[in-house]
JSON list of C-alpha atoms in Angstrom, two decimals:
[
{"chain": "R", "resi": 1, "resn": "MET", "atom": "CA", "xyz": [0.41, 11.75, 28.87]},
{"chain": "R", "resi": 2, "resn": "SER", "atom": "CA", "xyz": [3.78, 10.10, 28.82]},
{"chain": "R", "resi": 3, "resn": "ALA", "atom": "CA", "xyz": [5.82, 10.02, 25.67]},
{"chain": "R", "resi": 4, "resn": "PRO", "atom": "CA", "xyz": [5.69, 6.98, 23.46]},
{"chain": "R", "resi": 5, "resn": "ARG", "atom": "CA", "xyz": [8.07, 4.15, 24.66]},
{"chain": "R", "resi": 6, "resn": "PHE", "atom": "CA", "xyz": [9.52, 1.77, 22.04]},
{"chain": "R", "resi": 7, "resn": "VAL", "atom": "CA", "xyz": [11.97, -1.02, 22.34]},
{"chain": "R", "resi": 8, "resn": "THR", "atom": "CA", "xyz": [13.67, -2.78, 19.45]},
{"chain": "R", "resi": 9, "resn": "ALA", "atom": "CA", "xyz": [14.74, -6.47, 18.94]},
{"chain": "R", "resi": 10, "resn": "PRO", "atom": "CA", "xyz": [15.96, -8.64, 16.17]},
{"chain": "R", "resi": 11, "resn": "ALA", "atom": "CA", "xyz": [12.78, -10.24, 14.54]},
{"chain": "R", "resi": 12, "resn": "GLY", "atom": "CA", "xyz": [12.18, -13.90, 15.33]},
{"chain": "R", "resi": 13, "resn": "PRO", "atom": "CA", "xyz": [9.41, -16.47, 15.12]},
{"chain": "R", "resi": 14, "resn": "GLU", "atom": "CA", "xyz": [8.14, -15.08, 18.50]},
{"chain": "R", "resi": 15, "resn": "HIS", "atom": "CA", "xyz": [7.23, -12.02, 16.50]},
{"chain": "R", "resi": 16, "resn": "ALA", "atom": "CA", "xyz": [5.07, -13.73, 13.89]},
{"chain": "R", "resi": 17, "resn": "SER", "atom": "CA", "xyz": [1.63, -12.88, 15.12]},
{"chain": "R", "resi": 18, "resn": "GLY", "atom": "CA", "xyz": [2.54, -9.24, 15.78]},
{"chain": "R", "resi": 19, "resn": "LEU", "atom": "CA", "xyz": [4.13, -8.88, 12.33]},
{"chain": "R", "resi": 20, "resn": "ARG", "atom": "CA", "xyz": [1.00, -10.43, 10.79]},
{"chain": "R", "resi": 21, "resn": "ASP", "atom": "CA", "xyz": [-1.15, -7.91, 12.54]},
{"chain": "R", "resi": 22, "resn": "LEU", "atom": "CA", "xyz": [1.22, -4.96, 11.53]},
{"chain": "R", "resi": 23, "resn": "PHE", "atom": "CA", "xyz": [1.10, -5.76, 7.72]},
{"chain": "R", "resi": 24, "resn": "LYS", "atom": "CA", "xyz": [-2.63, -6.12, 8.03]},
{"chain": "R", "resi": 25, "resn": "ALA", "atom": "CA", "xyz": [-3.05, -2.75, 9.81]},
{"chain": "R", "resi": 26, "resn": "ALA", "atom": "CA", "xyz": [-0.84, -1.05, 7.19]},
{"chain": "R", "resi": 27, "resn": "SER", "atom": "CA", "xyz": [-2.76, -2.78, 4.30]},
{"chain": "R", "resi": 28, "resn": "SER", "atom": "CA", "xyz": [0.60, -4.18, 3.07]},
{"chain": "R", "resi": 29, "resn": "PRO", "atom": "CA", "xyz": [0.07, -7.37, 1.02]},
{"chain": "R", "resi": 30, "resn": "CYS", "atom": "CA", "xyz": [3.88, -7.54, 0.02]},
{"chain": "R", "resi": 31, "resn": "PHE", "atom": "CA", "xyz": [5.12, -8.98, 3.40]},
{"chain": "R", "resi": 32, "resn": "CYS", "atom": "CA", "xyz": [8.48, -7.74, 2.49]},
{"chain": "R", "resi": 33, "resn": "ARG", "atom": "CA", "xyz": [8.98, -9.92, -0.46]},
{"chain": "R", "resi": 34, "resn": "PHE", "atom": "CA", "xyz": [9.53, -7.56, -3.43]},
{"chain": "R", "resi": 35, "resn": "TRP", "atom": "CA", "xyz": [13.28, -7.76, -3.28]},
{"chain": "R", "resi": 36, "resn": "HIS", "atom": "CA", "xyz": [13.01, -11.66, -3.69]},
{"chain": "R", "resi": 37, "resn": "PHE", "atom": "CA", "xyz": [10.42, -11.89, -6.37]},
{"chain": "R", "resi": 38, "resn": "ASP", "atom": "CA", "xyz": [11.80, -12.98, -9.84]},
{"chain": "R", "resi": 39, "resn": "GLY", "atom": "CA", "xyz": [8.87, -11.96, -11.92]},
{"chain": "R", "resi": 40, "resn": "THR", "atom": "CA", "xyz": [7.95, -8.60, -13.67]},
{"chain": "R", "resi": 41, "resn": "ASN", "atom": "CA", "xyz": [6.55, -5.61, -12.01]},
{"chain": "R", "resi": 42, "resn": "ASN", "atom": "CA", "xyz": [3.01, -6.47, -13.45]},
{"chain": "R", "resi": 43, "resn": "GLU", "atom": "CA", "xyz": [3.41, -9.95, -12.11]},
{"chain": "R", "resi": 44, "resn": "TRP", "atom": "CA", "xyz": [4.39, -8.56, -8.73]},
{"chain": "R", "resi": 45, "resn": "LEU", "atom": "CA", "xyz": [1.29, -6.41, -8.72]},
{"chain": "R", "resi": 46, "resn": "ASP", "atom": "CA", "xyz": [-0.98, -9.20, -9.57]},
{"chain": "R", "resi": 47, "resn": "ARG", "atom": "CA", "xyz": [0.50, -11.26, -6.79]},
{"chain": "R", "resi": 48, "resn": "CYS", "atom": "CA", "xyz": [-0.03, -8.65, -4.22]},
{"chain": "R", "resi": 49, "resn": "ALA", "atom": "CA", "xyz": [-3.56, -8.09, -5.33]},
{"chain": "R", "resi": 50, "resn": "ASN", "atom": "CA", "xyz": [-4.67, -11.47, -5.89]},
{"chain": "R", "resi": 51, "resn": "ALA", "atom": "CA", "xyz": [-2.25, -13.96, -3.92]},
{"chain": "R", "resi": 52, "resn": "PRO", "atom": "CA", "xyz": [-0.82, -12.06, -0.88]},
{"chain": "R", "resi": 53, "resn": "GLU", "atom": "CA", "xyz": [-1.03, -15.39, 1.05]},
{"chain": "R", "resi": 54, "resn": "GLU", "atom": "CA", "xyz": [1.96, -16.44, -1.16]},
{"chain": "R", "resi": 55, "resn": "ASN", "atom": "CA", "xyz": [3.98, -13.60, 0.10]},
{"chain": "R", "resi": 56, "resn": "ALA", "atom": "CA", "xyz": [2.96, -14.21, 3.62]},
{"chain": "R", "resi": 57, "resn": "SER", "atom": "CA", "xyz": [3.80, -17.83, 3.42]},
{"chain": "R", "resi": 58, "resn": "ALA", "atom": "CA", "xyz": [7.20, -17.32, 2.11]},
{"chain": "R", "resi": 59, "resn": "PHE", "atom": "CA", "xyz": [7.96, -14.46, 4.64]},
{"chain": "R", "resi": 60, "resn": "PHE", "atom": "CA", "xyz": [6.93, -16.37, 7.72]},
{"chain": "R", "resi": 61, "resn": "GLY", "atom": "CA", "xyz": [8.64, -19.50, 6.49]},
{"chain": "R", "resi": 62, "resn": "ALA", "atom": "CA", "xyz": [11.84, -17.62, 6.31]},
{"chain": "R", "resi": 63, "resn": "LEU", "atom": "CA", "xyz": [11.23, -16.04, 9.68]},
{"chain": "R", "resi": 64, "resn": "ALA", "atom": "CA", "xyz": [10.68, -19.43, 11.26]},
{"chain": "R", "resi": 65, "resn": "VAL", "atom": "CA", "xyz": [14.14, -20.63, 10.23]},
{"chain": "R", "resi": 66, "resn": "GLY", "atom": "CA", "xyz": [16.05, -17.40, 10.48]},
{"chain": "R", "resi": 67, "resn": "GLY", "atom": "CA", "xyz": [16.45, -17.12, 6.75]},
{"chain": "R", "resi": 68, "resn": "ASP", "atom": "CA", "xyz": [18.22, -13.90, 5.31]},
{"chain": "R", "resi": 69, "resn": "GLU", "atom": "CA", "xyz": [14.93, -13.00, 3.53]},
{"chain": "R", "resi": 70, "resn": "ALA", "atom": "CA", "xyz": [13.43, -12.24, 6.88]},
{"chain": "R", "resi": 71, "resn": "LYS", "atom": "CA", "xyz": [16.12, -10.95, 8.91]},
{"chain": "R", "resi": 72, "resn": "GLY", "atom": "CA", "xyz": [15.33, -7.56, 10.63]},
{"chain": "R", "resi": 73, "resn": "ILE", "atom": "CA", "xyz": [14.33, -5.53, 13.57]},
{"chain": "R", "resi": 74, "resn": "VAL", "atom": "CA", "xyz": [10.97, -5.20, 15.14]},
{"chain": "R", "resi": 75, "resn": "ALA", "atom": "CA", "xyz": [9.79, -2.13, 17.27]},
{"chain": "R", "resi": 76, "resn": "ILE", "atom": "CA", "xyz": [7.46, -2.78, 20.25]},
{"chain": "R", "resi": 77, "resn": "HIS", "atom": "CA", "xyz": [5.49, -0.19, 22.01]},
{"chain": "R", "resi": 78, "resn": "GLU", "atom": "CA", "xyz": [4.56, -0.40, 25.77]},
{"chain": "R", "resi": 79, "resn": "ASP", "atom": "CA", "xyz": [1.76, 1.69, 26.80]},
{"chain": "R", "resi": 80, "resn": "ASP", "atom": "CA", "xyz": [1.08, 3.03, 30.51]},
{"chain": "R", "resi": 81, "resn": "ALA", "atom": "CA", "xyz": [-0.79, -0.11, 31.34]},
{"chain": "R", "resi": 82, "resn": "GLY", "atom": "CA", "xyz": [2.03, -2.35, 30.21]},
{"chain": "R", "resi": 83, "resn": "LYS", "atom": "CA", "xyz": [0.39, -3.62, 27.07]},
{"chain": "R", "resi": 84, "resn": "GLN", "atom": "CA", "xyz": [2.94, -4.35, 24.47]},
{"chain": "R", "resi": 85, "resn": "THR", "atom": "CA", "xyz": [2.18, -3.99, 20.52]},
{"chain": "R", "resi": 86, "resn": "LEU", "atom": "CA", "xyz": [4.44, -4.51, 17.75]},
{"chain": "R", "resi": 87, "resn": "VAL", "atom": "CA", "xyz": [4.34, -1.25, 15.85]},
{"chain": "R", "resi": 88, "resn": "GLY", "atom": "CA", "xyz": [7.25, -1.38, 13.36]},
{"chain": "R", "resi": 89, "resn": "TRP", "atom": "CA", "xyz": [9.40, -3.75, 11.04]},
{"chain": "R", "resi": 90, "resn": "LEU", "atom": "CA", "xyz": [12.73, -2.97, 9.37]},
{"chain": "R", "resi": 91, "resn": "LYS", "atom": "CA", "xyz": [14.35, -5.41, 6.92]},
{"chain": "R", "resi": 92, "resn": "VAL", "atom": "CA", "xyz": [18.13, -5.55, 7.46]},
{"chain": "R", "resi": 93, "resn": "THR", "atom": "CA", "xyz": [20.08, -8.39, 5.72]},
{"chain": "R", "resi": 94, "resn": "PRO", "atom": "CA", "xyz": [23.36, -9.12, 3.78]},
{"chain": "R", "resi": 95, "resn": "ALA", "atom": "CA", "xyz": [23.58, -7.22, 0.53]},
{"chain": "R", "resi": 96, "resn": "VAL", "atom": "CA", "xyz": [24.33, -10.47, -1.26]},
{"chain": "R", "resi": 97, "resn": "ALA", "atom": "CA", "xyz": [20.71, -11.52, -0.33]},
{"chain": "R", "resi": 98, "resn": "MET", "atom": "CA", "xyz": [19.35, -8.25, -1.90]},
{"chain": "R", "resi": 99, "resn": "ARG", "atom": "CA", "xyz": [20.83, -8.21, -5.38]},
{"chain": "R", "resi": 100, "resn": "LYS", "atom": "CA", "xyz": [17.53, -7.00, -6.88]},
{"chain": "R", "resi": 101, "resn": "ALA", "atom": "CA", "xyz": [17.78, -3.69, -5.01]},
{"chain": "R", "resi": 102, "resn": "TYR", "atom": "CA", "xyz": [21.12, -2.93, -6.52]},
{"chain": "R", "resi": 103, "resn": "GLU", "atom": "CA", "xyz": [20.12, -3.98, -10.14]},
{"chain": "R", "resi": 104, "resn": "ARG", "atom": "CA", "xyz": [17.29, -1.51, -10.22]},
{"chain": "R", "resi": 105, "resn": "ARG", "atom": "CA", "xyz": [17.94, 1.21, -12.87]},
{"chain": "R", "resi": 106, "resn": "PHE", "atom": "CA", "xyz": [18.40, 3.89, -10.03]},
{"chain": "R", "resi": 107, "resn": "TYR", "atom": "CA", "xyz": [21.46, 2.05, -8.64]},
{"chain": "R", "resi": 108, "resn": "LYS", "atom": "CA", "xyz": [22.82, -0.35, -11.23]},
{"chain": "R", "resi": 109, "resn": "GLN", "atom": "CA", "xyz": [26.57, 0.15, -11.84]},
{"chain": "R", "resi": 110, "resn": "LEU", "atom": "CA", "xyz": [26.93, 3.06, -9.48]},
{"chain": "R", "resi": 111, "resn": "PRO", "atom": "CA", "xyz": [30.57, 3.71, -8.46]},
{"chain": "R", "resi": 112, "resn": "ALA", "atom": "CA", "xyz": [29.44, 3.64, -4.73]},
{"chain": "R", "resi": 113, "resn": "PHE", "atom": "CA", "xyz": [28.83, -0.07, -5.08]},
{"chain": "R", "resi": 114, "resn": "GLN", "atom": "CA", "xyz": [32.28, -1.07, -6.53]},
{"chain": "R", "resi": 115, "resn": "GLY", "atom": "CA", "xyz": [35.10, -2.82, -4.62]},
{"chain": "R", "resi": 116, "resn": "ASP", "atom": "CA", "xyz": [34.85, -5.18, -1.75]},
{"chain": "R", "resi": 117, "resn": "ARG", "atom": "CA", "xyz": [31.28, -5.99, -0.61]},
{"chain": "R", "resi": 118, "resn": "GLN", "atom": "CA", "xyz": [32.03, -8.45, 2.04]},
{"chain": "R", "resi": 119, "resn": "GLY", "atom": "CA", "xyz": [30.39, -7.53, 5.21]},
{"chain": "R", "resi": 120, "resn": "VAL", "atom": "CA", "xyz": [28.01, -5.15, 3.65]},
{"chain": "R", "resi": 121, "resn": "PHE", "atom": "CA", "xyz": [24.42, -5.22, 4.96]},
{"chain": "R", "resi": 122, "resn": "LEU", "atom": "CA", "xyz": [21.36, -3.33, 3.36]},
{"chain": "R", "resi": 123, "resn": "ILE", "atom": "CA", "xyz": [18.28, -1.93, 4.91]},
{"chain": "R", "resi": 124, "resn": "GLY", "atom": "CA", "xyz": [15.59, -3.06, 2.58]},
{"chain": "R", "resi": 125, "resn": "CYS", "atom": "CA", "xyz": [12.39, -1.57, 3.73]},
{"chain": "R", "resi": 126, "resn": "THR", "atom": "CA", "xyz": [10.49, -0.17, 6.63]},
{"chain": "R", "resi": 127, "resn": "LEU", "atom": "CA", "xyz": [7.04, -0.60, 7.83]},
{"chain": "R", "resi": 128, "resn": "VAL", "atom": "CA", "xyz": [5.30, 1.43, 10.81]},
{"chain": "R", "resi": 129, "resn": "HIS", "atom": "CA", "xyz": [1.95, 0.95, 12.14]},
{"chain": "R", "resi": 130, "resn": "PRO", "atom": "CA", "xyz": [-0.29, 3.75, 10.81]},
{"chain": "R", "resi": 131, "resn": "SER", "atom": "CA", "xyz": [-1.38, 4.70, 14.36]},
{"chain": "R", "resi": 132, "resn": "PHE", "atom": "CA", "xyz": [2.39, 5.27, 15.34]},
{"chain": "R", "resi": 133, "resn": "ARG", "atom": "CA", "xyz": [3.84, 7.16, 12.44]},
{"chain": "R", "resi": 134, "resn": "LYS", "atom": "CA", "xyz": [5.70, 10.33, 13.11]},
{"chain": "R", "resi": 135, "resn": "GLN", "atom": "CA", "xyz": [6.47, 9.37, 16.56]},
{"chain": "R", "resi": 136, "resn": "GLY", "atom": "CA", "xyz": [10.10, 8.19, 16.23]},
{"chain": "R", "resi": 137, "resn": "VAL", "atom": "CA", "xyz": [9.47, 4.57, 15.30]},
{"chain": "R", "resi": 138, "resn": "ALA", "atom": "CA", "xyz": [11.64, 4.51, 12.10]},
{"chain": "R", "resi": 139, "resn": "LYS", "atom": "CA", "xyz": [14.44, 6.34, 13.95]},
{"chain": "R", "resi": 140, "resn": "ALA", "atom": "CA", "xyz": [14.26, 3.66, 16.67]},
{"chain": "R", "resi": 141, "resn": "LEU", "atom": "CA", "xyz": [14.37, 0.92, 14.11]},
{"chain": "R", "resi": 142, "resn": "VAL", "atom": "CA", "xyz": [17.40, 2.23, 12.23]},
{"chain": "R", "resi": 143, "resn": "ALA", "atom": "CA", "xyz": [19.32, 2.60, 15.51]},
{"chain": "R", "resi": 144, "resn": "GLY", "atom": "CA", "xyz": [18.48, -1.05, 16.24]},
{"chain": "R", "resi": 145, "resn": "ALA", "atom": "CA", "xyz": [19.46, -2.08, 12.75]},
{"chain": "R", "resi": 146, "resn": "VAL", "atom": "CA", "xyz": [22.89, -0.51, 13.39]},
{"chain": "R", "resi": 147, "resn": "ALA", "atom": "CA", "xyz": [23.59, -2.31, 16.49]},
{"chain": "R", "resi": 148, "resn": "TYR", "atom": "CA", "xyz": [22.13, -5.54, 15.12]},
{"chain": "R", "resi": 149, "resn": "ALA", "atom": "CA", "xyz": [24.23, -5.52, 11.92]},
{"chain": "R", "resi": 150, "resn": "LYS", "atom": "CA", "xyz": [27.37, -4.97, 13.78]},
{"chain": "R", "resi": 151, "resn": "GLU", "atom": "CA", "xyz": [27.01, -6.85, 17.00]},
{"chain": "R", "resi": 152, "resn": "THR", "atom": "CA", "xyz": [25.30, -9.97, 15.51]},
{"chain": "R", "resi": 153, "resn": "PHE", "atom": "CA", "xyz": [26.89, -10.48, 12.17]},
{"chain": "R", "resi": 154, "resn": "GLY", "atom": "CA", "xyz": [30.03, -8.33, 12.39]},
{"chain": "R", "resi": 155, "resn": "ALA", "atom": "CA", "xyz": [29.03, -6.34, 9.43]},
{"chain": "R", "resi": 156, "resn": "ARG", "atom": "CA", "xyz": [31.30, -3.53, 8.58]},
{"chain": "R", "resi": 157, "resn": "VAL", "atom": "CA", "xyz": [28.88, -1.36, 6.38]},
{"chain": "R", "resi": 158, "resn": "LEU", "atom": "CA", "xyz": [25.30, -0.65, 6.48]},
{"chain": "R", "resi": 159, "resn": "GLU", "atom": "CA", "xyz": [23.69, 0.77, 3.47]},
{"chain": "R", "resi": 160, "resn": "ALA", "atom": "CA", "xyz": [20.17, 2.37, 2.76]},
{"chain": "R", "resi": 161, "resn": "LEU", "atom": "CA", "xyz": [18.40, 3.32, -0.41]},
{"chain": "R", "resi": 162, "resn": "PRO", "atom": "CA", "xyz": [15.57, 5.95, 0.65]},
{"chain": "R", "resi": 163, "resn": "ARG", "atom": "CA", "xyz": [13.69, 8.19, -1.47]},
{"chain": "R", "resi": 164, "resn": "ARG", "atom": "CA", "xyz": [14.20, 11.81, -1.26]},
{"chain": "R", "resi": 165, "resn": "PRO", "atom": "CA", "xyz": [11.03, 13.41, -2.74]},
{"chain": "R", "resi": 166, "resn": "LYS", "atom": "CA", "xyz": [10.95, 17.24, -3.76]},
{"chain": "R", "resi": 167, "resn": "GLU", "atom": "CA", "xyz": [7.08, 17.24, -2.98]},
{"chain": "R", "resi": 168, "resn": "PRO", "atom": "CA", "xyz": [5.06, 15.93, -0.02]},
{"chain": "R", "resi": 169, "resn": "VAL", "atom": "CA", "xyz": [4.22, 12.20, -0.64]},
{"chain": "R", "resi": 170, "resn": "ASN", "atom": "CA", "xyz": [2.01, 9.46, 1.32]},
{"chain": "R", "resi": 171, "resn": "ASP", "atom": "CA", "xyz": [3.78, 7.56, 4.00]},
{"chain": "R", "resi": 172, "resn": "GLU", "atom": "CA", "xyz": [3.47, 4.38, 2.09]},
{"chain": "R", "resi": 173, "resn": "GLU", "atom": "CA", "xyz": [5.81, 5.93, -0.68]},
{"chain": "R", "resi": 174, "resn": "LEU", "atom": "CA", "xyz": [8.71, 5.96, 1.75]},
{"chain": "R", "resi": 175, "resn": "TRP", "atom": "CA", "xyz": [8.72, 2.38, 2.18]},
{"chain": "R", "resi": 176, "resn": "THR", "atom": "CA", "xyz": [12.58, 2.15, 2.15]},
{"chain": "R", "resi": 177, "resn": "GLY", "atom": "CA", "xyz": [12.64, 4.53, 5.11]},
{"chain": "R", "resi": 178, "resn": "PRO", "atom": "CA", "xyz": [12.45, 8.24, 5.60]},
{"chain": "R", "resi": 179, "resn": "MET", "atom": "CA", "xyz": [15.72, 10.31, 5.09]},
{"chain": "R", "resi": 180, "resn": "GLY", "atom": "CA", "xyz": [15.66, 11.84, 8.69]},
{"chain": "R", "resi": 181, "resn": "ALA", "atom": "CA", "xyz": [15.73, 8.42, 10.26]},
{"chain": "R", "resi": 182, "resn": "PHE", "atom": "CA", "xyz": [19.08, 7.60, 8.61]},
{"chain": "R", "resi": 183, "resn": "GLU", "atom": "CA", "xyz": [20.49, 11.01, 9.01]},
{"chain": "R", "resi": 184, "resn": "VAL", "atom": "CA", "xyz": [20.18, 11.21, 12.77]},
{"chain": "R", "resi": 185, "resn": "ASN", "atom": "CA", "xyz": [21.72, 7.70, 13.01]},
{"chain": "R", "resi": 186, "resn": "GLY", "atom": "CA", "xyz": [24.86, 8.82, 11.41]},
{"chain": "R", "resi": 187, "resn": "PHE", "atom": "CA", "xyz": [24.35, 7.86, 7.76]},
{"chain": "R", "resi": 188, "resn": "GLU", "atom": "CA", "xyz": [26.12, 9.68, 5.10]},
{"chain": "R", "resi": 189, "resn": "GLU", "atom": "CA", "xyz": [25.30, 10.25, 1.41]},
{"chain": "R", "resi": 190, "resn": "VAL", "atom": "CA", "xyz": [27.93, 8.43, -0.76]},
{"chain": "R", "resi": 191, "resn": "GLY", "atom": "CA", "xyz": [26.29, 8.56, -4.29]},
{"chain": "R", "resi": 192, "resn": "GLY", "atom": "CA", "xyz": [22.99, 8.14, -6.39]},
{"chain": "R", "resi": 193, "resn": "LEU", "atom": "CA", "xyz": [20.81, 10.29, -8.42]},
{"chain": "R", "resi": 194, "resn": "GLU", "atom": "CA", "xyz": [17.96, 12.43, -7.17]},
{"chain": "R", "resi": 195, "resn": "PRO", "atom": "CA", "xyz": [15.55, 11.45, -5.71]},
{"chain": "R", "resi": 196, "resn": "TYR", "atom": "CA", "xyz": [17.28, 8.12, -4.90]},
{"chain": "R", "resi": 197, "resn": "PRO", "atom": "CA", "xyz": [20.45, 8.87, -2.88]},
{"chain": "R", "resi": 198, "resn": "VAL", "atom": "CA", "xyz": [22.62, 6.22, -1.58]},
{"chain": "R", "resi": 199, "resn": "LEU", "atom": "CA", "xyz": [23.29, 6.32, 2.15]},
{"chain": "R", "resi": 200, "resn": "ARG", "atom": "CA", "xyz": [26.04, 4.43, 4.07]},
{"chain": "R", "resi": 201, "resn": "ARG", "atom": "CA", "xyz": [27.28, 4.07, 7.45]},
{"chain": "R", "resi": 202, "resn": "VAL", "atom": "CA", "xyz": [30.52, 2.39, 8.45]},
{"chain": "R", "resi": 203, "resn": "LEU", "atom": "CA", "xyz": [30.22, 0.29, 11.59]}
]
């Protein structure tokens, strides 16, 4: 059996169907909207449970027009027969569009986020199809994000806010990406408190 083959590409309207299938397969009703939701955590949980179509509508609306809220990278798997399946998504967008992430109590007012923030991009979340986890998809997505942020937008810094649990956790709990995917792609720890380090790569 040949090794899995993955290619990455900037997410665009042409990937809408594959992304919809991915979120469904992963039982993920958030559609990568948490960072852009202004309500309370309880209101967010209620929306995901009872009105996930609102998240989907907002996400795919932004994807259709190239909005910052849906900028990211997709991973596509091609099997030996040539069939292509979208198996991964990674959000990567200007830090200014992700203020909610930096305002969380784990990161608020950290020294690592002081100074010039122009040209800083953030990896907001990562989703891999359940059938393709632990096969290198996340690593490929992060590598794609590095190239995407630098070559498409001229970003000078790429940041990530993964969780580093002391005990084994479910894959779904690593929704900001696994530490290993960033480490192999040249990210360095620049601050934060356990279990929420701040990682950064200068581009």
